[in-house]
């Protein structure tokens, strides 16, 4: 069975059998891909300095990119450095973030968390400067941008160790549930928001939480004189009129930044006239938003998850939110708490497995520093069958400096709303299709029960392992926990793609085994 990306306008087909037959002894890890030049620098150094050879961004493209990178600089011949004041914001990202905070009534951006802003969707995020600053404030950003053959925003953001994925909503919904994000941010994101009868704004409204903020900044040029102000007002006027119809209010305007707030009062929609446009959606059945067509109606107004961000606890999930989220996901609260305890123990076991393997199987390469413990070598983590997000929570509890992309398979129980409301990054995905990211962008892939789940899918195990190989960085790690039969099959397939693999018996009397794999580093 082939893997296809259909929502990006690409035709990308990968047949595991065909690749293996064609390449023979050659490693399929590099089939059709540019090889990585060097392992990324350890976090947080890797946030500010990346190897230019690891991204599809040439010196000429970098130097010709104009205002987007005017505060960036190339260091030597093979590095790109990102200053703390970089990006496309006029006065630097720190000043810009502080301005946004003040516009929503806060004393500084350090108060985002207290105001309920824990998750931000950054549309067209440039090279990730705003997201990098949000991470320093302990706010979870997710960068999305359309696929780019060269000079990719998403690829650069991931290389910096920032949460990002390929995505746009030209014709399809994003793969996030309704009421997902506290703030949605757009700076020069090249979207005509009042196009298609406002359907793009309706999609923003769908994934924006009650009381959340939509921040729109277009700093293409400094406003000079009254003519520029009139032009800017004429550009925003259609958006203002439409946002009133979907119960948003223009909260503040400063220079070229506009901030709208979505109503926290669900009765606002009931008070509209019956002929008001857009109408309220008929939400009799909750269809998972896996690239469904854009809709022209307002959703989420009858959801039991309608909780204004200002009313939330500063904890990951309050008891009241658990009472709302667990039944929605079909999760008993006792199972949720038990899952959290299990993953704290499991993560410690993983670390005890990986640490000696890294020291014994990671020989020092010429010119490289001695290897350090794995918590300094991992940044981008993907949990391919995330369940309730327990692994992510365990990483936080252990104070590991990583972020986790929590993936919920489309035909599994939809626990994604629960994961996102914990303040984690998460997405729905069909593992019979490629994940919307660039090659070599994750350090660590984890799958608990993923292989057994695949037994009921329309694709084979080799298809998924090849996709894992595509997105895994050289010297990256894979940990799969599953039944003996599934693990034995996966180990045999891992050998075909030249992974170093070993099976671990947890010796707890169960029919479970752990497969630990490492992808080799291959020089050009």
mmCIF file of C-alpha atoms in Angstrom, residues 108-489:
data_model
loop_
_atom_site.group_PDB
_atom_site.id
_atom_site.type_symbol
_atom_site.label_atom_id
_atom_site.label_comp_id
_atom_site.label_asym_id
_atom_site.label_seq_id
_atom_site.Cartn_x
_atom_site.Cartn_y
_atom_site.Cartn_z
ATOM 1 C CA UNK A 108 4.012 42.008 30.481
ATOM 2 C CA UNK A 109 4.213 38.858 28.384
ATOM 3 C CA UNK A 110 5.369 36.995 31.484
ATOM 4 C CA UNK A 111 1.676 37.078 32.490
ATOM 5 C CA UNK A 112 0.429 35.129 29.442
ATOM 6 C CA UNK A 113 0.051 31.973 31.525
ATOM 7 C CA UNK A 114 -1.934 33.683 34.261
ATOM 8 C CA UNK A 115 -4.263 35.102 31.586
ATOM 9 C CA UNK A 116 -5.002 31.600 30.281
ATOM 10 C CA UNK A 117 -2.710 31.744 27.230
ATOM 11 C CA UNK A 118 -0.869 28.409 27.282
ATOM 12 C CA UNK A 119 -1.098 27.279 23.640
ATOM 13 C CA UNK A 120 -0.536 29.423 20.533
ATOM 14 C CA UNK A 121 -0.976 28.472 16.882
ATOM 15 C CA UNK A 122 1.509 30.546 14.873
ATOM 16 C CA UNK A 123 0.411 30.633 11.218
ATOM 17 C CA UNK A 124 3.239 31.285 8.764
ATOM 18 C CA UNK A 125 5.803 31.512 11.532
ATOM 19 C CA UNK A 126 8.831 32.698 9.548
ATOM 20 C CA UNK A 127 11.929 31.137 11.059
ATOM 21 C CA UNK A 128 10.311 30.569 14.440
ATOM 22 C CA UNK A 129 11.469 33.636 16.363
ATOM 23 C CA UNK A 130 8.126 34.364 18.022
ATOM 24 C CA UNK A 131 7.723 30.674 18.870
ATOM 25 C CA UNK A 132 11.216 30.533 20.383
ATOM 26 C CA UNK A 133 10.336 33.468 22.619
ATOM 27 C CA UNK A 134 7.038 31.871 23.657
ATOM 28 C CA UNK A 135 8.918 28.702 24.652
ATOM 29 C CA UNK A 136 11.053 30.815 26.992
ATOM 30 C CA UNK A 137 7.782 31.985 28.599
ATOM 31 C CA UNK A 138 6.657 28.339 29.046
ATOM 32 C CA UNK A 139 3.895 28.829 26.452
ATOM 33 C CA UNK A 140 3.462 25.984 23.925
ATOM 34 C CA UNK A 141 3.566 27.305 20.339
ATOM 35 C CA UNK A 142 2.849 25.253 17.235
ATOM 36 C CA UNK A 143 4.151 26.691 13.988
ATOM 37 C CA UNK A 144 2.317 25.818 10.780
ATOM 38 C CA UNK A 145 3.160 26.876 7.243
ATOM 39 C CA UNK A 146 2.460 25.547 3.779
ATOM 40 C CA UNK A 147 4.886 23.149 2.116
ATOM 41 C CA UNK A 148 7.869 24.911 0.524
ATOM 42 C CA UNK A 149 10.342 23.167 -1.753
ATOM 43 C CA UNK A 150 13.137 25.447 -0.538
ATOM 44 C CA UNK A 151 13.641 27.825 2.361
ATOM 45 C CA UNK A 152 11.045 26.120 4.509
ATOM 46 C CA UNK A 153 9.759 27.898 7.602
ATOM 47 C CA UNK A 154 8.650 24.619 9.200
ATOM 48 C CA UNK A 155 11.929 22.841 8.468
ATOM 49 C CA UNK A 156 13.991 25.654 9.982
ATOM 50 C CA UNK A 157 11.734 25.851 13.058
ATOM 51 C CA UNK A 158 12.070 22.089 13.647
ATOM 52 C CA UNK A 159 15.833 22.258 13.166
ATOM 53 C CA UNK A 160 15.835 24.860 15.944
ATOM 54 C CA UNK A 161 13.943 22.410 18.179
ATOM 55 C CA UNK A 162 10.617 24.260 18.018
ATOM 56 C CA UNK A 163 7.171 22.606 17.560
ATOM 57 C CA UNK A 164 6.142 22.869 13.912
ATOM 58 C CA UNK A 165 4.330 20.986 11.152
ATOM 59 C CA UNK A 166 3.290 21.538 7.558
ATOM 60 C CA UNK A 167 -0.278 22.784 7.328
ATOM 61 C CA UNK A 168 -2.657 25.281 5.770
ATOM 62 C CA UNK A 169 -6.395 25.605 5.408
ATOM 63 C CA UNK A 170 -6.910 26.757 1.848
ATOM 64 C CA UNK A 171 -9.683 24.191 1.394
ATOM 65 C CA UNK A 172 -9.477 21.844 4.405
ATOM 66 C CA UNK A 173 -9.794 22.075 8.140
ATOM 67 C CA UNK A 174 -6.653 21.701 10.193
ATOM 68 C CA UNK A 175 -6.295 18.341 12.010
ATOM 69 C CA UNK A 176 -7.058 19.848 15.424
ATOM 70 C CA UNK A 177 -10.323 19.530 17.359
ATOM 71 C CA UNK A 178 -12.662 22.442 17.971
ATOM 72 C CA UNK A 179 -11.732 24.790 20.819
ATOM 73 C CA UNK A 180 -8.017 23.904 20.799
ATOM 74 C CA UNK A 181 -5.901 27.071 21.056
ATOM 75 C CA UNK A 182 -5.790 30.035 23.415
ATOM 76 C CA UNK A 183 -4.255 32.373 20.828
ATOM 77 C CA UNK A 184 -3.892 32.258 17.048
ATOM 78 C CA UNK A 185 -1.174 34.475 15.623
ATOM 79 C CA UNK A 186 -0.537 35.637 12.060
ATOM 80 C CA UNK A 187 2.287 37.906 10.943
ATOM 81 C CA UNK A 188 2.652 38.329 7.184
ATOM 82 C CA UNK A 189 1.073 34.899 6.749
ATOM 83 C CA UNK A 190 -0.211 35.751 3.238
ATOM 84 C CA UNK A 191 -3.819 34.812 3.951
ATOM 85 C CA UNK A 192 -6.658 36.976 2.617
ATOM 86 C CA UNK A 193 -8.856 36.552 5.655
ATOM 87 C CA UNK A 194 -12.086 37.866 4.160
ATOM 88 C CA UNK A 195 -11.787 35.592 1.095
ATOM 89 C CA UNK A 196 -14.231 32.704 0.479
ATOM 90 C CA UNK A 197 -16.987 34.463 2.431
ATOM 91 C CA UNK A 198 -14.876 34.452 5.588
ATOM 92 C CA UNK A 199 -14.381 30.672 5.732
ATOM 93 C CA UNK A 200 -10.759 31.101 6.890
ATOM 94 C CA UNK A 201 -11.936 33.197 9.843
ATOM 95 C CA UNK A 202 -14.617 30.596 10.584
ATOM 96 C CA UNK A 203 -11.882 27.944 10.745
ATOM 97 C CA UNK A 204 -9.904 30.150 13.146
ATOM 98 C CA UNK A 205 -13.059 30.524 15.227
ATOM 99 C CA UNK A 206 -13.527 26.742 15.236
ATOM 100 C CA UNK A 207 -10.136 26.001 16.786
ATOM 101 C CA UNK A 208 -9.995 29.090 19.039
ATOM 102 C CA UNK A 209 -11.059 28.619 22.634
ATOM 103 C CA UNK A 210 -13.745 30.820 24.228
ATOM 104 C CA UNK A 211 -12.145 34.075 25.347
ATOM 105 C CA UNK A 212 -9.120 33.385 23.116
ATOM 106 C CA UNK A 213 -7.286 35.918 20.966
ATOM 107 C CA UNK A 214 -6.657 36.317 17.244
ATOM 108 C CA UNK A 215 -3.552 38.452 16.633
ATOM 109 C CA UNK A 216 -3.053 39.835 13.119
ATOM 110 C CA UNK A 217 0.079 41.818 12.221
ATOM 111 C CA UNK A 218 1.087 42.917 8.726
ATOM 112 C CA UNK A 219 4.397 44.798 9.027
ATOM 113 C CA UNK A 220 5.106 44.970 5.313
ATOM 114 C CA UNK A 221 5.943 48.657 5.619
ATOM 115 C CA UNK A 222 5.864 51.341 8.246
ATOM 116 C CA UNK A 223 2.711 53.475 8.035
ATOM 117 C CA UNK A 224 3.502 56.988 6.909
ATOM 118 C CA UNK A 225 0.877 59.671 6.696
ATOM 119 C CA UNK A 226 -2.899 59.596 6.605
ATOM 120 C CA UNK A 227 -3.076 57.777 3.240
ATOM 121 C CA UNK A 228 -1.381 54.712 4.756
ATOM 122 C CA UNK A 229 -3.767 54.751 7.706
ATOM 123 C CA UNK A 230 -6.771 54.930 5.389
ATOM 124 C CA UNK A 231 -5.405 52.048 3.298
ATOM 125 C CA UNK A 232 -4.830 49.939 6.386
ATOM 126 C CA UNK A 233 -8.337 50.652 7.699
ATOM 127 C CA UNK A 234 -9.842 49.695 4.341
ATOM 128 C CA UNK A 235 -7.972 46.377 4.454
ATOM 129 C CA UNK A 236 -9.214 45.543 7.946
ATOM 130 C CA UNK A 237 -12.777 46.867 7.594
ATOM 131 C CA UNK A 238 -14.179 43.704 5.920
ATOM 132 C CA UNK A 239 -12.631 41.579 8.690
ATOM 133 C CA UNK A 240 -14.094 43.815 11.392
ATOM 134 C CA UNK A 241 -17.577 43.527 9.942
ATOM 135 C CA UNK A 242 -17.355 39.748 9.675
ATOM 136 C CA UNK A 243 -15.894 39.220 13.154
ATOM 137 C CA UNK A 244 -18.852 41.026 14.705
ATOM 138 C CA UNK A 245 -21.115 38.400 13.140
ATOM 139 C CA UNK A 246 -19.157 35.560 14.787
ATOM 140 C CA UNK A 247 -19.148 37.229 18.212
ATOM 141 C CA UNK A 248 -15.583 38.532 18.179
ATOM 142 C CA UNK A 249 -14.712 41.990 19.420
ATOM 143 C CA UNK A 250 -11.821 44.148 18.235
ATOM 144 C CA UNK A 251 -9.945 44.433 21.494
ATOM 145 C CA UNK A 252 -7.056 46.692 20.516
ATOM 146 C CA UNK A 253 -5.129 48.187 17.623
ATOM 147 C CA UNK A 254 -1.588 49.490 17.780
ATOM 148 C CA UNK A 255 0.492 50.377 14.737
ATOM 149 C CA UNK A 256 -0.119 47.459 12.361
ATOM 150 C CA UNK A 257 -1.227 44.927 14.967
ATOM 151 C CA UNK A 258 -4.914 44.130 15.508
ATOM 152 C CA UNK A 259 -6.211 41.849 18.253
ATOM 153 C CA UNK A 260 -9.692 40.325 18.326
ATOM 154 C CA UNK A 261 -11.122 38.366 21.244
ATOM 155 C CA UNK A 262 -13.596 35.542 20.793
ATOM 156 C CA UNK A 263 -16.594 35.815 23.087
ATOM 157 C CA UNK A 264 -16.561 33.802 26.296
ATOM 158 C CA UNK A 265 -20.369 34.056 26.496
ATOM 159 C CA UNK A 266 -22.016 31.303 24.480
ATOM 160 C CA UNK A 267 -25.316 33.190 24.701
ATOM 161 C CA UNK A 268 -23.901 35.773 22.284
ATOM 162 C CA UNK A 269 -24.732 33.441 19.405
ATOM 163 C CA UNK A 270 -28.296 32.906 20.625
ATOM 164 C CA UNK A 271 -28.886 36.646 20.752
ATOM 165 C CA UNK A 272 -28.186 37.062 17.045
ATOM 166 C CA UNK A 273 -31.065 37.287 14.606
ATOM 167 C CA UNK A 274 -32.283 34.015 13.099
ATOM 168 C CA UNK A 275 -31.131 35.143 9.668
ATOM 169 C CA UNK A 276 -27.627 36.042 10.880
ATOM 170 C CA UNK A 277 -24.735 34.827 8.736
ATOM 171 C CA UNK A 278 -22.802 32.626 9.203
ATOM 172 C CA UNK A 279 -25.300 30.258 10.853
ATOM 173 C CA UNK A 280 -24.665 27.889 13.761
ATOM 174 C CA UNK A 281 -23.580 24.384 12.693
ATOM 175 C CA UNK A 282 -25.780 21.386 13.267
ATOM 176 C CA UNK A 283 -23.492 19.438 15.622
ATOM 177 C CA UNK A 284 -25.457 16.247 16.062
ATOM 178 C CA UNK A 285 -22.422 14.071 15.378
ATOM 179 C CA UNK A 286 -18.838 15.024 16.147
ATOM 180 C CA UNK A 287 -16.707 14.153 13.098
ATOM 181 C CA UNK A 288 -12.945 14.119 13.837
ATOM 182 C CA UNK A 289 -11.447 17.129 12.001
ATOM 183 C CA UNK A 290 -8.983 15.163 9.893
ATOM 184 C CA UNK A 291 -8.738 17.408 6.847
ATOM 185 C CA UNK A 292 -12.494 17.731 6.495
ATOM 186 C CA UNK A 293 -13.679 20.391 4.014
ATOM 187 C CA UNK A 294 -13.943 23.922 5.379
ATOM 188 C CA UNK A 295 -17.415 24.779 6.612
ATOM 189 C CA UNK A 296 -19.382 28.026 6.481
ATOM 190 C CA UNK A 297 -21.043 27.699 9.889
ATOM 191 C CA UNK A 298 -19.995 28.357 13.496
ATOM 192 C CA UNK A 299 -19.142 25.265 15.527
ATOM 193 C CA UNK A 300 -18.386 24.467 19.144
ATOM 194 C CA UNK A 301 -21.224 26.488 20.667
ATOM 195 C CA UNK A 302 -22.945 23.425 22.136
ATOM 196 C CA UNK A 303 -19.773 21.631 23.232
ATOM 197 C CA UNK A 304 -19.381 20.639 26.873
ATOM 198 C CA UNK A 305 -15.761 21.738 26.396
ATOM 199 C CA UNK A 306 -16.852 25.394 26.166
ATOM 200 C CA UNK A 307 -14.682 26.728 29.020
ATOM 201 C CA UNK A 308 -13.352 30.319 28.739
ATOM 202 C CA UNK A 309 -9.565 30.414 28.988
ATOM 203 C CA UNK A 310 -9.798 33.021 31.735
ATOM 204 C CA UNK A 311 -11.712 30.540 33.940
ATOM 205 C CA UNK A 312 -9.151 27.767 33.685
ATOM 206 C CA UNK A 313 -6.783 26.665 36.393
ATOM 207 C CA UNK A 314 -3.101 27.437 35.982
ATOM 208 C CA UNK A 315 -2.528 23.689 36.435
ATOM 209 C CA UNK A 316 -2.410 21.387 33.414
ATOM 210 C CA UNK A 317 -6.004 20.275 33.990
ATOM 211 C CA UNK A 318 -8.295 21.194 36.858
ATOM 212 C CA UNK A 319 -10.712 18.631 38.303
ATOM 213 C CA UNK A 320 -13.579 20.514 36.632
ATOM 214 C CA UNK A 321 -11.873 20.299 33.231
ATOM 215 C CA UNK A 322 -11.222 16.595 33.733
ATOM 216 C CA UNK A 323 -14.933 16.089 34.405
ATOM 217 C CA UNK A 324 -15.613 17.727 31.023
ATOM 218 C CA UNK A 325 -12.778 16.182 29.012
ATOM 219 C CA UNK A 326 -12.734 12.562 30.202
ATOM 220 C CA UNK A 327 -16.353 11.699 29.328
ATOM 221 C CA UNK A 328 -15.946 13.497 25.991
ATOM 222 C CA UNK A 329 -12.988 11.222 25.155
ATOM 223 C CA UNK A 330 -14.593 8.154 26.705
ATOM 224 C CA UNK A 331 -11.886 8.029 29.371
ATOM 225 C CA UNK A 332 -12.639 7.064 33.001
ATOM 226 C CA UNK A 333 -10.901 9.520 35.331
ATOM 227 C CA UNK A 334 -9.316 6.643 37.260
ATOM 228 C CA UNK A 335 -7.706 5.389 34.031
ATOM 229 C CA UNK A 336 -6.350 8.871 33.381
ATOM 230 C CA UNK A 337 -4.651 9.120 36.776
ATOM 231 C CA UNK A 338 -3.331 5.554 36.555
ATOM 232 C CA UNK A 339 -1.930 6.257 33.091
ATOM 233 C CA UNK A 340 0.038 9.218 34.449
ATOM 234 C CA UNK A 341 1.670 7.052 37.118
ATOM 235 C CA UNK A 342 2.532 4.299 34.627
ATOM 236 C CA UNK A 343 4.320 6.693 32.274
ATOM 237 C CA UNK A 344 6.441 8.262 34.990
ATOM 238 C CA UNK A 345 7.852 4.805 35.681
ATOM 239 C CA UNK A 346 8.107 3.881 31.982
ATOM 240 C CA UNK A 347 10.088 7.011 31.113
ATOM 241 C CA UNK A 348 12.634 6.288 33.828
ATOM 242 C CA UNK A 349 12.973 2.762 32.411
ATOM 243 C CA UNK A 350 13.487 4.132 28.899
ATOM 244 C CA UNK A 351 16.206 6.438 30.133
ATOM 245 C CA UNK A 352 17.979 3.603 31.942
ATOM 246 C CA UNK A 353 17.912 1.673 28.643
ATOM 247 C CA UNK A 354 19.080 4.509 26.403
ATOM 248 C CA UNK A 355 21.871 5.914 28.538
ATOM 249 C CA UNK A 356 24.243 2.894 28.402
ATOM 250 C CA UNK A 357 23.405 2.328 24.730
ATOM 251 C CA UNK A 358 24.384 5.877 23.861
ATOM 252 C CA UNK A 359 27.697 5.586 25.672
ATOM 253 C CA UNK A 360 28.524 2.144 24.263
ATOM 254 C CA UNK A 361 27.118 2.429 20.745
ATOM 255 C CA UNK A 362 27.815 6.089 20.014
ATOM 256 C CA UNK A 363 31.541 6.214 19.152
ATOM 257 C CA UNK A 364 33.191 9.588 19.083
ATOM 258 C CA UNK A 365 33.464 10.856 15.534
ATOM 259 C CA UNK A 366 36.563 12.845 14.517
ATOM 260 C CA UNK A 367 36.211 16.474 15.527
ATOM 261 C CA UNK A 368 33.111 15.885 17.651
ATOM 262 C CA UNK A 369 32.733 16.363 21.381
ATOM 263 C CA UNK A 370 32.310 13.387 23.674
ATOM 264 C CA UNK A 371 28.677 12.200 23.795
ATOM 265 C CA UNK A 372 26.614 13.464 26.705
ATOM 266 C CA UNK A 373 23.628 11.842 28.447
ATOM 267 C CA UNK A 374 20.476 11.530 26.315
ATOM 268 C CA UNK A 375 18.557 14.326 28.015
ATOM 269 C CA UNK A 376 21.022 16.699 26.323
ATOM 270 C CA UNK A 377 20.785 14.959 22.965
ATOM 271 C CA UNK A 378 17.002 14.862 22.475
ATOM 272 C CA UNK A 379 14.737 17.797 21.728
ATOM 273 C CA UNK A 380 12.080 16.879 19.134
ATOM 274 C CA UNK A 381 10.030 13.897 20.356
ATOM 275 C CA UNK A 382 7.013 12.263 18.706
ATOM 276 C CA UNK A 383 4.606 9.964 20.514
ATOM 277 C CA UNK A 384 2.997 8.160 17.584
ATOM 278 C CA UNK A 385 0.131 6.683 19.610
ATOM 279 C CA UNK A 386 -0.213 9.198 22.405
ATOM 280 C CA UNK A 387 -3.290 7.868 24.264
ATOM 281 C CA UNK A 388 -3.793 10.511 27.022
ATOM 282 C CA UNK A 389 -0.446 12.305 26.618
ATOM 283 C CA UNK A 390 1.076 10.486 29.586
ATOM 284 C CA UNK A 391 4.581 10.296 28.093
ATOM 285 C CA UNK A 392 4.539 14.059 27.508
ATOM 286 C CA UNK A 393 3.496 14.666 31.111
ATOM 287 C CA UNK A 394 6.254 12.345 32.341
ATOM 288 C CA UNK A 395 8.872 14.316 30.391
ATOM 289 C CA UNK A 396 7.659 17.498 32.079
ATOM 290 C CA UNK A 397 7.660 15.887 35.519
ATOM 291 C CA UNK A 398 11.244 14.708 34.970
ATOM 292 C CA UNK A 399 12.178 18.234 33.743
ATOM 293 C CA UNK A 400 13.529 16.906 30.463
ATOM 294 C CA UNK A 401 14.216 19.700 27.995
ATOM 295 C CA UNK A 402 12.096 18.242 25.186
ATOM 296 C CA UNK A 403 8.802 18.955 23.494
ATOM 297 C CA UNK A 404 6.452 16.208 22.295
ATOM 298 C CA UNK A 405 4.244 16.001 19.216
ATOM 299 C CA UNK A 406 1.377 13.850 20.519
ATOM 300 C CA UNK A 407 -0.197 11.974 17.591
ATOM 301 C CA UNK A 408 -3.620 10.335 17.904
ATOM 302 C CA UNK A 409 -4.320 7.867 15.055
ATOM 303 C CA UNK A 410 -7.540 8.767 13.264
ATOM 304 C CA UNK A 411 -9.161 5.392 13.893
ATOM 305 C CA UNK A 412 -8.165 5.232 17.556
ATOM 306 C CA UNK A 413 -10.217 6.675 20.406
ATOM 307 C CA UNK A 414 -10.164 10.464 19.953
ATOM 308 C CA UNK A 415 -8.300 11.619 23.059
ATOM 309 C CA UNK A 416 -6.782 14.633 21.274
ATOM 310 C CA UNK A 417 -9.048 17.234 22.972
ATOM 311 C CA UNK A 418 -7.883 15.896 26.336
ATOM 312 C CA UNK A 419 -4.215 16.083 25.257
ATOM 313 C CA UNK A 420 -4.497 19.618 23.907
ATOM 314 C CA UNK A 421 -6.310 20.844 27.006
ATOM 315 C CA UNK A 422 -3.345 19.626 29.033
ATOM 316 C CA UNK A 423 -1.374 22.326 27.219
ATOM 317 C CA UNK A 424 0.451 19.845 24.949
ATOM 318 C CA UNK A 425 1.061 19.863 21.201
ATOM 319 C CA UNK A 426 -1.059 17.280 19.408
ATOM 320 C CA UNK A 427 -2.569 16.325 16.079
ATOM 321 C CA UNK A 428 -4.722 13.666 14.428
ATOM 322 C CA UNK A 429 -2.975 11.547 11.822
ATOM 323 C CA UNK A 430 -3.512 8.503 9.607
ATOM 324 C CA UNK A 431 -0.318 6.439 9.747
ATOM 325 C CA UNK A 432 -1.051 5.024 6.310
ATOM 326 C CA UNK A 433 -0.085 8.497 5.032
ATOM 327 C CA UNK A 434 3.136 10.497 5.485
ATOM 328 C CA UNK A 435 3.253 12.774 8.497
ATOM 329 C CA UNK A 436 3.219 16.477 7.441
ATOM 330 C CA UNK A 437 6.848 17.238 8.224
ATOM 331 C CA UNK A 438 10.199 17.341 6.457
ATOM 332 C CA UNK A 439 12.813 14.561 6.463
ATOM 333 C CA UNK A 440 15.146 14.183 9.467
ATOM 334 C CA UNK A 441 13.192 16.389 11.856
ATOM 335 C CA UNK A 442 12.706 14.223 14.997
ATOM 336 C CA UNK A 443 15.242 12.892 17.504
ATOM 337 C CA UNK A 444 13.046 10.302 19.211
ATOM 338 C CA UNK A 445 9.982 8.350 18.066
ATOM 339 C CA UNK A 446 7.834 6.398 20.509
ATOM 340 C CA UNK A 447 4.939 4.036 19.918
ATOM 341 C CA UNK A 448 3.090 2.126 22.619
ATOM 342 C CA UNK A 449 0.693 -0.370 21.015
ATOM 343 C CA UNK A 450 1.189 1.297 17.621
ATOM 344 C CA UNK A 451 2.162 -1.900 15.805
ATOM 345 C CA UNK A 452 -0.910 -3.755 17.061
ATOM 346 C CA UNK A 453 -3.053 -0.808 15.983
ATOM 347 C CA UNK A 454 -1.566 -1.042 12.489
ATOM 348 C CA UNK A 455 -2.745 -4.641 12.138
ATOM 349 C CA UNK A 456 -6.227 -3.301 11.433
ATOM 350 C CA UNK A 457 -5.035 -0.603 9.010
ATOM 351 C CA UNK A 458 -4.898 -0.697 5.219
ATOM 352 C CA UNK A 459 -1.091 -0.341 5.102
ATOM 353 C CA UNK A 460 1.714 -2.640 6.166
ATOM 354 C CA UNK A 461 4.245 -2.361 8.985
ATOM 355 C CA UNK A 462 7.121 -1.720 6.567
ATOM 356 C CA UNK A 463 5.303 1.314 5.138
ATOM 357 C CA UNK A 464 5.136 2.879 8.575
ATOM 358 C CA UNK A 465 8.723 1.992 9.508
ATOM 359 C CA UNK A 466 9.938 3.621 6.298
ATOM 360 C CA UNK A 467 7.954 6.736 7.168
ATOM 361 C CA UNK A 468 9.549 6.702 10.615
ATOM 362 C CA UNK A 469 12.957 6.402 8.959
ATOM 363 C CA UNK A 470 12.150 9.422 6.783
ATOM 364 C CA UNK A 471 11.344 11.742 9.676
ATOM 365 C CA UNK A 472 13.973 10.394 12.100
ATOM 366 C CA UNK A 473 17.307 12.175 12.340
ATOM 367 C CA UNK A 474 20.502 10.158 11.924
ATOM 368 C CA UNK A 475 21.489 8.738 15.316
ATOM 369 C CA UNK A 476 17.872 9.252 16.393
ATOM 370 C CA UNK A 477 16.103 6.663 18.534
ATOM 371 C CA UNK A 478 12.943 4.590 18.176
ATOM 372 C CA UNK A 479 11.262 2.874 21.128
ATOM 373 C CA UNK A 480 8.320 0.586 20.359
ATOM 374 C CA UNK A 481 6.438 -1.340 23.039
ATOM 375 C CA UNK A 482 4.095 -4.069 21.850
ATOM 376 C CA UNK A 483 3.325 -7.792 21.774
ATOM 377 C CA UNK A 484 6.060 -10.377 21.201
ATOM 378 C CA UNK A 485 4.753 -11.220 17.714
ATOM 379 C CA UNK A 486 4.592 -7.571 16.596
ATOM 380 C CA UNK A 487 8.026 -6.753 18.034
ATOM 381 C CA UNK A 488 9.683 -9.762 16.392
ATOM 382 C CA UNK A 489 8.255 -8.735 13.016
#
